[in-house]
PDB file of C-alpha atoms and ligand atoms in Angstrom:
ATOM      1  CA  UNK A 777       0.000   0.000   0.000  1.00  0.00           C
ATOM      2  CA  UNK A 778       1.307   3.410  -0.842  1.00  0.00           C
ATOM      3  CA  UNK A 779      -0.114   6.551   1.185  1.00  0.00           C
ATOM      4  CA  UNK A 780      -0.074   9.783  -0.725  1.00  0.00           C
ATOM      5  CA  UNK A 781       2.145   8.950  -3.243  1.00  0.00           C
ATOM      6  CA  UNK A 782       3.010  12.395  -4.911  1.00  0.00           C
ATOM      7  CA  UNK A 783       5.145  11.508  -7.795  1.00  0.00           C
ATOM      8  CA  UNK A 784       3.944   9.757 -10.614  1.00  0.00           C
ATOM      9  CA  UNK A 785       7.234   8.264 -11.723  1.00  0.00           C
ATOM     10  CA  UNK A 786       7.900   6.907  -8.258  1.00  0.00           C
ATOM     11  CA  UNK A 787       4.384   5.285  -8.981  1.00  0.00           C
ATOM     12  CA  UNK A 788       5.372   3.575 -12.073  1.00  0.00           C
ATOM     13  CA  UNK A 789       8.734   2.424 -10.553  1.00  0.00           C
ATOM     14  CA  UNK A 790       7.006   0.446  -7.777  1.00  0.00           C
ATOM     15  CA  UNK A 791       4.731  -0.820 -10.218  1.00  0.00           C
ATOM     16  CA  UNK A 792       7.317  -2.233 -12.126  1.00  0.00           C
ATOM     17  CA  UNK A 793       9.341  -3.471  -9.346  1.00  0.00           C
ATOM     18  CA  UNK A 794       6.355  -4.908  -7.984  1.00  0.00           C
ATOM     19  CA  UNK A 795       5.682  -7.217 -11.011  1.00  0.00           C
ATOM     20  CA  UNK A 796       9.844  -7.838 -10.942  1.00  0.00           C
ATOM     21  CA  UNK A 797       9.336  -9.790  -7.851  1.00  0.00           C
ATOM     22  CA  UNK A 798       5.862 -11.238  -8.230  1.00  0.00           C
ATOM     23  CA  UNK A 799       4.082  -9.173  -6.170  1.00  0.00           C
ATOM     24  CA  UNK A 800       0.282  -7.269  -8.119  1.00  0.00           C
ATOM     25  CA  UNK A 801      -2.522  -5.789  -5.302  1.00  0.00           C
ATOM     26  CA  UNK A 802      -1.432  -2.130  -5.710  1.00  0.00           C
ATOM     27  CA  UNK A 803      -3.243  -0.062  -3.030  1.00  0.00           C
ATOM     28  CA  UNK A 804      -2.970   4.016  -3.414  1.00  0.00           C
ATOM     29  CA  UNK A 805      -4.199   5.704  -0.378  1.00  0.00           C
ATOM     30  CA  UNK A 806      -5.432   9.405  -1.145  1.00  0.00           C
ATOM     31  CA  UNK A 807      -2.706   9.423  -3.881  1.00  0.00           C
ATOM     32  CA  UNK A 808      -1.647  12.618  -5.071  1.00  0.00           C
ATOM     33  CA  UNK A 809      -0.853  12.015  -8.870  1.00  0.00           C
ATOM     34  CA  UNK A 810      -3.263   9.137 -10.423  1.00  0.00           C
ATOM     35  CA  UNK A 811      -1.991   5.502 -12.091  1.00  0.00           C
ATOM     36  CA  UNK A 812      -3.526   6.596 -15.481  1.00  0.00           C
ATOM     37  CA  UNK A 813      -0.477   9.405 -15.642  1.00  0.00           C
ATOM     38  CA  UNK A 814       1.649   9.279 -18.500  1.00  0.00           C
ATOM     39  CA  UNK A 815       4.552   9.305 -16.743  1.00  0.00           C
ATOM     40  CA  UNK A 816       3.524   6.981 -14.305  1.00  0.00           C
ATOM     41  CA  UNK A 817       2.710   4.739 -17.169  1.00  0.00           C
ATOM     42  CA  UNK A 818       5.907   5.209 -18.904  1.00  0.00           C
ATOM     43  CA  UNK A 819       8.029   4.528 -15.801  1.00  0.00           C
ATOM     44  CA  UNK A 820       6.159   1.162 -15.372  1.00  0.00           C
ATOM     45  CA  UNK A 821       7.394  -0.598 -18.741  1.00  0.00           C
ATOM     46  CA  UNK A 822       5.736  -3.718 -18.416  1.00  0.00           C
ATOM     47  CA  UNK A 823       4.297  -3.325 -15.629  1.00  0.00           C
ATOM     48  CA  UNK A 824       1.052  -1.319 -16.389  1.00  0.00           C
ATOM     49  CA  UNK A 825      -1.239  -3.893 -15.178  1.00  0.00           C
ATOM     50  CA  UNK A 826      -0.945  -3.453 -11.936  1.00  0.00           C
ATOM     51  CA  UNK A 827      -1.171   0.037 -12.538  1.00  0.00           C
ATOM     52  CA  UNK A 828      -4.480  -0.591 -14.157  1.00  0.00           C
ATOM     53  CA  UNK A 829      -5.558  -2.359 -11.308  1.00  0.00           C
ATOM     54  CA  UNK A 830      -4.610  -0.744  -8.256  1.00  0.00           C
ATOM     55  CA  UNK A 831      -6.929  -0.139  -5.836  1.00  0.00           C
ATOM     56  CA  UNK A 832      -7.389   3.998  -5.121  1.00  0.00           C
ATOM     57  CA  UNK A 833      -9.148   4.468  -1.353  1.00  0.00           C
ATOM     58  CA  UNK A 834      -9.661   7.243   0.767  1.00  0.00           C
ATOM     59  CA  UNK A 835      -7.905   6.511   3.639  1.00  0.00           C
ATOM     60  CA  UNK A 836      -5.621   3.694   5.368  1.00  0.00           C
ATOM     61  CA  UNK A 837      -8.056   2.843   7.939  1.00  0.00           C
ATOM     62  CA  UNK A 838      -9.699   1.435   5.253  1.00  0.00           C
ATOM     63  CA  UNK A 839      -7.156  -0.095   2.644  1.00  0.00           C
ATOM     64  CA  UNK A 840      -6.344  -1.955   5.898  1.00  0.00           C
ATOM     65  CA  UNK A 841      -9.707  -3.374   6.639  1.00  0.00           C
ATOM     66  CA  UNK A 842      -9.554  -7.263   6.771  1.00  0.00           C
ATOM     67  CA  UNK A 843      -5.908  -7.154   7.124  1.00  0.00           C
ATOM     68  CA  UNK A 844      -4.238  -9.624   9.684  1.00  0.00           C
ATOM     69  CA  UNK A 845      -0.492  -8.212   9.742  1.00  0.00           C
ATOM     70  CA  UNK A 846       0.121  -4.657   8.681  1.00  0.00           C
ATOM     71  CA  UNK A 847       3.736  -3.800   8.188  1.00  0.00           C
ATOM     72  CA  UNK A 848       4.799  -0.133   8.340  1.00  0.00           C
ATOM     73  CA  UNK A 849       7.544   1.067   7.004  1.00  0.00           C
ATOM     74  CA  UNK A 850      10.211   4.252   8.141  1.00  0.00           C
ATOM     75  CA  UNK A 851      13.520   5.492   7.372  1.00  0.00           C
ATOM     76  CA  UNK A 852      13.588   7.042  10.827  1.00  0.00           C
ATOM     77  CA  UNK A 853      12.460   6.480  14.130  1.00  0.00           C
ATOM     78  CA  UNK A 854       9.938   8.273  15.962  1.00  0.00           C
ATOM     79  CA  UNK A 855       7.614   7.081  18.728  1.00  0.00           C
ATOM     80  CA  UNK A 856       7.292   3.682  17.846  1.00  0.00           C
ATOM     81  CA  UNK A 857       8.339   1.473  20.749  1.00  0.00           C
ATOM     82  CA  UNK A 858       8.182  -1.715  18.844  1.00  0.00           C
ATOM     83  CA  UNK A 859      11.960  -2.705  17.961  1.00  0.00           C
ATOM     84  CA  UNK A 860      12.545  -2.223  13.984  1.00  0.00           C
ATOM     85  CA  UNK A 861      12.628  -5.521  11.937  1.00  0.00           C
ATOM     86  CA  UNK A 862      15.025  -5.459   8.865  1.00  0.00           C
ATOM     87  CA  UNK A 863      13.452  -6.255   5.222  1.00  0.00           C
ATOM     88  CA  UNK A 864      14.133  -9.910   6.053  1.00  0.00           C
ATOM     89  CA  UNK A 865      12.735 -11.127   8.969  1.00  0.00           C
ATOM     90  CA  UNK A 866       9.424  -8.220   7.862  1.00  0.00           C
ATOM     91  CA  UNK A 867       9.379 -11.076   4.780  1.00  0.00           C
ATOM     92  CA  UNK A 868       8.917 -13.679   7.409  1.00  0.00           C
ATOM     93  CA  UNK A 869       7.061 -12.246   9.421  1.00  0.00           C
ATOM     94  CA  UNK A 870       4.452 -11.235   7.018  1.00  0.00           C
ATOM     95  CA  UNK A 871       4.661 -14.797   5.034  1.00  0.00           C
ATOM     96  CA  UNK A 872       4.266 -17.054   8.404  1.00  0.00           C
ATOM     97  CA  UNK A 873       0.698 -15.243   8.745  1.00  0.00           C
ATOM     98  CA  UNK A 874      -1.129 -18.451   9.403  1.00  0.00           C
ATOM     99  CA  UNK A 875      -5.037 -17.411   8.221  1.00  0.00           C
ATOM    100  CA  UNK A 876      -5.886 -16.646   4.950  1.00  0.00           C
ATOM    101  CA  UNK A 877      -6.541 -13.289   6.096  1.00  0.00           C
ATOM    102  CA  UNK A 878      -4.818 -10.493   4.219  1.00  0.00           C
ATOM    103  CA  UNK A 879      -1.349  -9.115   5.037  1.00  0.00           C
ATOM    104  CA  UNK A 880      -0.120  -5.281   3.979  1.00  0.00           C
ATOM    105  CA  UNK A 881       3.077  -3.786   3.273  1.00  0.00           C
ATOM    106  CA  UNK A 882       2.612   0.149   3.948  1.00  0.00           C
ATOM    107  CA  UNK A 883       4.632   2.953   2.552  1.00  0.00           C
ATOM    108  CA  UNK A 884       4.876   6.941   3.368  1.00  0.00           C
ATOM    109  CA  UNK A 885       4.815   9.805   1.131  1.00  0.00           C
ATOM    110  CA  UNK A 886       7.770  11.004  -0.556  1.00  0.00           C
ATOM    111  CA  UNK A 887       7.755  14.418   1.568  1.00  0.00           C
ATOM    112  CA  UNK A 888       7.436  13.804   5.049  1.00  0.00           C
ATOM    113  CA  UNK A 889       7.227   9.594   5.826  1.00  0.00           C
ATOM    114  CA  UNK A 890       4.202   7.964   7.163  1.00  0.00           C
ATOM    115  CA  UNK A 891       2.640   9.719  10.312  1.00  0.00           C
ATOM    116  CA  UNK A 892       2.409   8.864  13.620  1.00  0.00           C
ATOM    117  CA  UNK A 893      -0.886   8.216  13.265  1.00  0.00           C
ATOM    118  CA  UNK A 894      -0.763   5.794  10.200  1.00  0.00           C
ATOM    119  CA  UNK A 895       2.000   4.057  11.971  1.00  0.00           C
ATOM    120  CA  UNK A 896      -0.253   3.461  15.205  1.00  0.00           C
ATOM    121  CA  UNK A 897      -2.578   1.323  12.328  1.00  0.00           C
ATOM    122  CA  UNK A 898       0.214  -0.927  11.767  1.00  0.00           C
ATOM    123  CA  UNK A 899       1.644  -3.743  14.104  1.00  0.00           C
ATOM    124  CA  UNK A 900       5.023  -4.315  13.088  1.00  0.00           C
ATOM    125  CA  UNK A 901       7.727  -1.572  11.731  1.00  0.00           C
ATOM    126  CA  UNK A 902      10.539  -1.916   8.886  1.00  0.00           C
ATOM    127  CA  UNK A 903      13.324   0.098   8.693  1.00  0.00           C
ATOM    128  CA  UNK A 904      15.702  -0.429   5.909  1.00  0.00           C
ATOM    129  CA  UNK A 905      19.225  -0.297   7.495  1.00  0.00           C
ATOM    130  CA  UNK A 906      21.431   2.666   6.149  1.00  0.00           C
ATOM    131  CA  UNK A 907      24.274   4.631   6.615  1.00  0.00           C
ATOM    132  CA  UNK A 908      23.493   7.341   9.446  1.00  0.00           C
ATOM    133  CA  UNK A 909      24.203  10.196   7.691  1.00  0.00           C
ATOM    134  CA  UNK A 910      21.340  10.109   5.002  1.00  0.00           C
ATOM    135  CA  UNK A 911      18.448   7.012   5.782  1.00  0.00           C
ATOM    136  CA  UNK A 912      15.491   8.273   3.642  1.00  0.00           C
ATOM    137  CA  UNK A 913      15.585   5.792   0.654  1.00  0.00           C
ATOM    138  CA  UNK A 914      13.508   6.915  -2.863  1.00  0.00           C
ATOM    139  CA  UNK A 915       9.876   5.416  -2.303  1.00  0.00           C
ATOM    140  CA  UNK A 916      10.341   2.947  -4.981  1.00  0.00           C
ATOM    141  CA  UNK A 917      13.735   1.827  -4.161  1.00  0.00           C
ATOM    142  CA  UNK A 918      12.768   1.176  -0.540  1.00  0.00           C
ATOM    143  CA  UNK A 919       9.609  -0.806  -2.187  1.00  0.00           C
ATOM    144  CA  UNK A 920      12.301  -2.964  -4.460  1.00  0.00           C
ATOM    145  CA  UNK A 921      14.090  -3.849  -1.091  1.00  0.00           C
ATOM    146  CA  UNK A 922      11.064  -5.341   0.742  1.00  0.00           C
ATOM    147  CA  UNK A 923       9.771  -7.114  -2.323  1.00  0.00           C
ATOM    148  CA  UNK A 924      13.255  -8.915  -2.950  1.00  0.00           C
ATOM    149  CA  UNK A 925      12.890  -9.578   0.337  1.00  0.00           C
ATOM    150  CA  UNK A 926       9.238 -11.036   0.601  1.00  0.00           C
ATOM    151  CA  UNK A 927       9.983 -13.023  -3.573  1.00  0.00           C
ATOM    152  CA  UNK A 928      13.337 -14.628  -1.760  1.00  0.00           C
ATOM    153  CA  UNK A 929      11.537 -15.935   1.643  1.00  0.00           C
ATOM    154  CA  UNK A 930      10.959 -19.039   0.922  1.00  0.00           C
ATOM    155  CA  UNK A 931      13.013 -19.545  -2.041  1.00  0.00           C
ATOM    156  CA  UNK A 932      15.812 -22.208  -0.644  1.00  0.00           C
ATOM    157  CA  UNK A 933      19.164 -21.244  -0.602  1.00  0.00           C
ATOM    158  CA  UNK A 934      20.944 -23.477  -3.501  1.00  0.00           C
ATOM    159  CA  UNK A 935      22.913 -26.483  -1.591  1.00  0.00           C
ATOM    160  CA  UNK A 936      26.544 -25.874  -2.113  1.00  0.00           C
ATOM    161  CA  UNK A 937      28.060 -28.750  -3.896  1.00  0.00           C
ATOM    162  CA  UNK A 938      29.972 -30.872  -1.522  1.00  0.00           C
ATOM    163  CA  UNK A 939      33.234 -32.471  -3.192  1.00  0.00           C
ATOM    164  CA  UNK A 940      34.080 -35.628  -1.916  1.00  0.00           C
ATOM    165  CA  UNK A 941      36.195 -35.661   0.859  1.00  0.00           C
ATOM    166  CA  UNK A 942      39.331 -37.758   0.904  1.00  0.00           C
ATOM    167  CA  UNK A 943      39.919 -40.611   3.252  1.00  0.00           C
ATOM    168  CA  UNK A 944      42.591 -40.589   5.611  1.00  0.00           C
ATOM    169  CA  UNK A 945      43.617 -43.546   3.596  1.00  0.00           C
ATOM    170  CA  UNK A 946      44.380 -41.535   0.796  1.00  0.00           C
ATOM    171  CA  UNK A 947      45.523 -38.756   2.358  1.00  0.00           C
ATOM    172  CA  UNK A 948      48.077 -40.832   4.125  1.00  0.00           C
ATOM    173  CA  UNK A 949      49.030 -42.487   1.108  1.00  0.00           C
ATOM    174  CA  UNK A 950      49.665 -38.980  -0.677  1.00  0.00           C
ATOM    175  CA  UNK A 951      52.357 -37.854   2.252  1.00  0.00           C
ATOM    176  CA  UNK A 952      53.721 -40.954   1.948  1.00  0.00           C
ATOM    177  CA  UNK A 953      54.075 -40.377  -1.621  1.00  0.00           C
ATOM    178  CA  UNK A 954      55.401 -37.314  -0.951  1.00  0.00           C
ATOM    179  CA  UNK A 955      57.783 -37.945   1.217  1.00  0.00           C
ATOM    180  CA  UNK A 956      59.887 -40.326  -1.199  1.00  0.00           C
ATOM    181  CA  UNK A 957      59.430 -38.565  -4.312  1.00  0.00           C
ATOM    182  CA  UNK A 958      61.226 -35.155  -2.199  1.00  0.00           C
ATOM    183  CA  UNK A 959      63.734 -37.566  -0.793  1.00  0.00           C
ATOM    184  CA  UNK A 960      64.341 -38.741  -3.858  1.00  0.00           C
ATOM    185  CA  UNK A 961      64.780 -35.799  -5.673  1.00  0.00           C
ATOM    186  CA  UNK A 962      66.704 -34.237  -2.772  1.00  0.00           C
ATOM    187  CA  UNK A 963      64.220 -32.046  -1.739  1.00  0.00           C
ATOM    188  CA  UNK A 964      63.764 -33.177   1.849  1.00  0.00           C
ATOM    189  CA  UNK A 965      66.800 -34.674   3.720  1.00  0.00           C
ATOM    190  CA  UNK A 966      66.472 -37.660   6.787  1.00  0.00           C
ATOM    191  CA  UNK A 967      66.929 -35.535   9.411  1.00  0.00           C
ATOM    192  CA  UNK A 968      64.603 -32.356   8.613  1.00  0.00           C
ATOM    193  CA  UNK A 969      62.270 -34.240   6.630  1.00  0.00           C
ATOM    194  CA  UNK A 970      59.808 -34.733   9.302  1.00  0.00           C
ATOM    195  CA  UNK A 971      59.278 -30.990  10.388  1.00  0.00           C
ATOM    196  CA  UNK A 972      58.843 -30.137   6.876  1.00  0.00           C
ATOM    197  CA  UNK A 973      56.437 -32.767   5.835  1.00  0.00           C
ATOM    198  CA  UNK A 974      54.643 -31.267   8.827  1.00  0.00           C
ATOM    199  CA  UNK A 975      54.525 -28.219   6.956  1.00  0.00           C
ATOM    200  CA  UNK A 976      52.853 -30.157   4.029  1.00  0.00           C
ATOM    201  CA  UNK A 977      50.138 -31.215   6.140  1.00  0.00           C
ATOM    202  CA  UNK A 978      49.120 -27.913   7.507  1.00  0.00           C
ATOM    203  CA  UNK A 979      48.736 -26.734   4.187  1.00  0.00           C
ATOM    204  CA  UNK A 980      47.069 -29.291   3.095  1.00  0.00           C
ATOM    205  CA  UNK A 981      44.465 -29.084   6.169  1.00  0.00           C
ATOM    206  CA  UNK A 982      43.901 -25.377   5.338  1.00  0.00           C
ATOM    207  CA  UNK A 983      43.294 -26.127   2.426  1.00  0.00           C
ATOM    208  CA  UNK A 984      40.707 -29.241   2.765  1.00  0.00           C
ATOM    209  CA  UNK A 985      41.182 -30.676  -1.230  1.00  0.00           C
ATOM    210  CA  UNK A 986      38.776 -32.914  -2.347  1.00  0.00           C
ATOM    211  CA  UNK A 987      39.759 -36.554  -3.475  1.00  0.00           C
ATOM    212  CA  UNK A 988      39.802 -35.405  -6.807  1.00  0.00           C
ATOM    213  CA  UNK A 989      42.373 -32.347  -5.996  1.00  0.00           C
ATOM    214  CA  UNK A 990      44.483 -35.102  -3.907  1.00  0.00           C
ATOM    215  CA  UNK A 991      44.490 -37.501  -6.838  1.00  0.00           C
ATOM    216  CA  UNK A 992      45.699 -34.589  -8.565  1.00  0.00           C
ATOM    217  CA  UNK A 993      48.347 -34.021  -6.559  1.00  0.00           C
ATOM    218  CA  UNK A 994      49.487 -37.519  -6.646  1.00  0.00           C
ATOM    219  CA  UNK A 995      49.608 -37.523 -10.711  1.00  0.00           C
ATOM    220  CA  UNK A 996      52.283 -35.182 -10.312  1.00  0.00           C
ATOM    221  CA  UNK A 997      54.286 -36.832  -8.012  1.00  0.00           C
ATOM    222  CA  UNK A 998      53.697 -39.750  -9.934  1.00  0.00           C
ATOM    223  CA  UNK A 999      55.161 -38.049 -13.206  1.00  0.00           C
ATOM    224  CA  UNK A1000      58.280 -36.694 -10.956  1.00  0.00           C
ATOM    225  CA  UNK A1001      58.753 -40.181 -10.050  1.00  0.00           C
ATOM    226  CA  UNK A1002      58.755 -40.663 -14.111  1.00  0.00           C
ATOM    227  CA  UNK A1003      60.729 -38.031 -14.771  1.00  0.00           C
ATOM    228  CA  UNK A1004      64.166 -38.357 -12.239  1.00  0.00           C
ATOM    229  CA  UNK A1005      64.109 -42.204 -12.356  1.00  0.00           C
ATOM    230  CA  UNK A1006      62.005 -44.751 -13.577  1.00  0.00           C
ATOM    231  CA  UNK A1007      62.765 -47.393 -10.733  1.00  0.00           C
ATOM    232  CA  UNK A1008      61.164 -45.259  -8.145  1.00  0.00           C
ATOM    233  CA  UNK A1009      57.823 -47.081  -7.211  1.00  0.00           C
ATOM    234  CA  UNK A1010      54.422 -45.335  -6.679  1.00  0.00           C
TER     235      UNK A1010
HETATM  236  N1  SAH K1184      11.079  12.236   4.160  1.00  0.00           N
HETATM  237  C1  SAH K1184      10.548  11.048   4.760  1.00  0.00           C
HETATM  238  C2  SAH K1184      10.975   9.854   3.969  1.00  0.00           C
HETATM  239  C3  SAH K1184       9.980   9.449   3.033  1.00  0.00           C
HETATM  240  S1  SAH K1184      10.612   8.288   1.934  1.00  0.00           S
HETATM  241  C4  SAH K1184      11.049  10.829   6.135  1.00  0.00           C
HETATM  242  O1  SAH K1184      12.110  11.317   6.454  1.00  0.00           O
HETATM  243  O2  SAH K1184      10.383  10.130   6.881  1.00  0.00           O
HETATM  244  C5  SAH K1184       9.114   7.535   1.421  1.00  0.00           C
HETATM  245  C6  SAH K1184       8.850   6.203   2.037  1.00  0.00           C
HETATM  246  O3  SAH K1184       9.845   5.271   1.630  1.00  0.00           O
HETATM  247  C7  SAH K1184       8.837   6.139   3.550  1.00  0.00           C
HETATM  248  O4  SAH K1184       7.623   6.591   4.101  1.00  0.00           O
HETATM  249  C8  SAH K1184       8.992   4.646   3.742  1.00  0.00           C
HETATM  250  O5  SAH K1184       7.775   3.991   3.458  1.00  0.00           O
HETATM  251  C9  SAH K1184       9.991   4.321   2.652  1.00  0.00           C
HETATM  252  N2  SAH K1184      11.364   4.385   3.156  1.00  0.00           N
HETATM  253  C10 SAH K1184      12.342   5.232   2.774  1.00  0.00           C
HETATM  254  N3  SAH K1184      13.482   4.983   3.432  1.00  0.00           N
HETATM  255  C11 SAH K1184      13.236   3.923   4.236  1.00  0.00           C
HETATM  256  C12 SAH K1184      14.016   3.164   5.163  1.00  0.00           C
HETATM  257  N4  SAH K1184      15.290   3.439   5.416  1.00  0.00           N
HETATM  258  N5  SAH K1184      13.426   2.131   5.797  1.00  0.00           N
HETATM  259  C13 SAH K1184      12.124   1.801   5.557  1.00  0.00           C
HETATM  260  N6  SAH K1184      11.346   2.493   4.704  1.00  0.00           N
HETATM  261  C14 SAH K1184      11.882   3.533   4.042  1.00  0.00           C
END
């Protein structure tokens, strides 16, 4: 819902953001420049639908009627108690609404914010974080942050890929590897070779490899192995 809205190209860009993240019941309260403007219109792309059917009423007390949550929104504090929820957990709040009642997103005028008034008609309060020294976001941009936020709760979070780990067998196996392909080449010496194979590991712990990237590992020793003498065994 947008209350008093007084520029009609900040109307079209929350039209069009709205349809960018799947969201279409416009409500204008006592707007002050009308859906049907051309620039309004022009600023909305492909998005004039839900210019063409938002819903123009008189007042919030009654674009709110039937509504179970109402969530307010403010780029600064003022005598609302209620502790400030970010975009995110607004999203979640508004989305774990368990009747099929209605829920409402509210948003000020461009000029002066919602008032304290229309904030006493809603029951929980968003405030986009910002930097201190300037917190008043454009109207539409401060609608494209709560709609991400409402089109990506629920979406799950793609499952990273997990690589196979390598078994200690293997790992083992790899040191070992490693440790007679250096003394071999002359790399590593008997008597140090232990404090800087410990070296090898700690890397190698940082740096968790897969299987794959210690199979990798091992084709290159294997091919030193090749290459400085071809009676060293694996
Ligand atoms: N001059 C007004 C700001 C109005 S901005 C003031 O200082 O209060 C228009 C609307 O965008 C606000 O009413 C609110 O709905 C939204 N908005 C802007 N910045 C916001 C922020 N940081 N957090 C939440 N909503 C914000």
């Amino acid at each position: 819902m947008l209350v008093s809205t007084a520029g009609p190209l900040n109307l079209g860009a929350v039209a069009r953001v709205m349809k960018n993240f799947a969201l279409s019941r416009l409500y204008l309260v006592a707007p002050r420049c009308l859906p049907e403007d051309e620039q309004a219109l022009r600023m909305a792309v492909h998005a004039v639908d839900i210019l063409e059917q938002a819903v123009t009423v008189e007042d919030l007390r009654t674009a709110l009627s039937g509504c179970e949550r109402v969530l307010g929104t403010t780029a600064r504090p003022r005598t609302v108690s209620d502790p400030f929820l970010v975009p995110r957990s607004g999203a979640e709040w508004l989305l774990t609404s368990t009747s099929d009642s209605e829920v409402a997103y509210v948003f000020g005028p461009e000029d002066r914010g919602l008032s304290n008034q229309e904030l006493a008609m809603c029951h929980r309060f968003v405030q986009i974080p910002t930097a201190d020294a300037y917190s008043s976001l454009n109207l539409a941009q401060a609608v494209a942050v709560c709609a991400y936020e409402l089109f990506m709760y629920g979406v799950p979070a793609p499952l990273p890929v997990q690589p196979t780990q390598p078994t200690s067998d293997e790992l083992e196996g790899f040191y070992e590897h490693l440790e007679k392909t250096l003394l071999h080449i002359g790399y590593l010496q008997e008597h140090t070779a232990a404090r800087k194979l410990e070296k090898f590991r700690r890397l190698l712990n940082r740096a968790q490899p897969s299987a794959e990237e210690v199979a990798l590992l091992r084709g290159i020793l294997r091919q030193v192995n090749w290459a400085s003498s071809d009676t060293m065994a694996d």
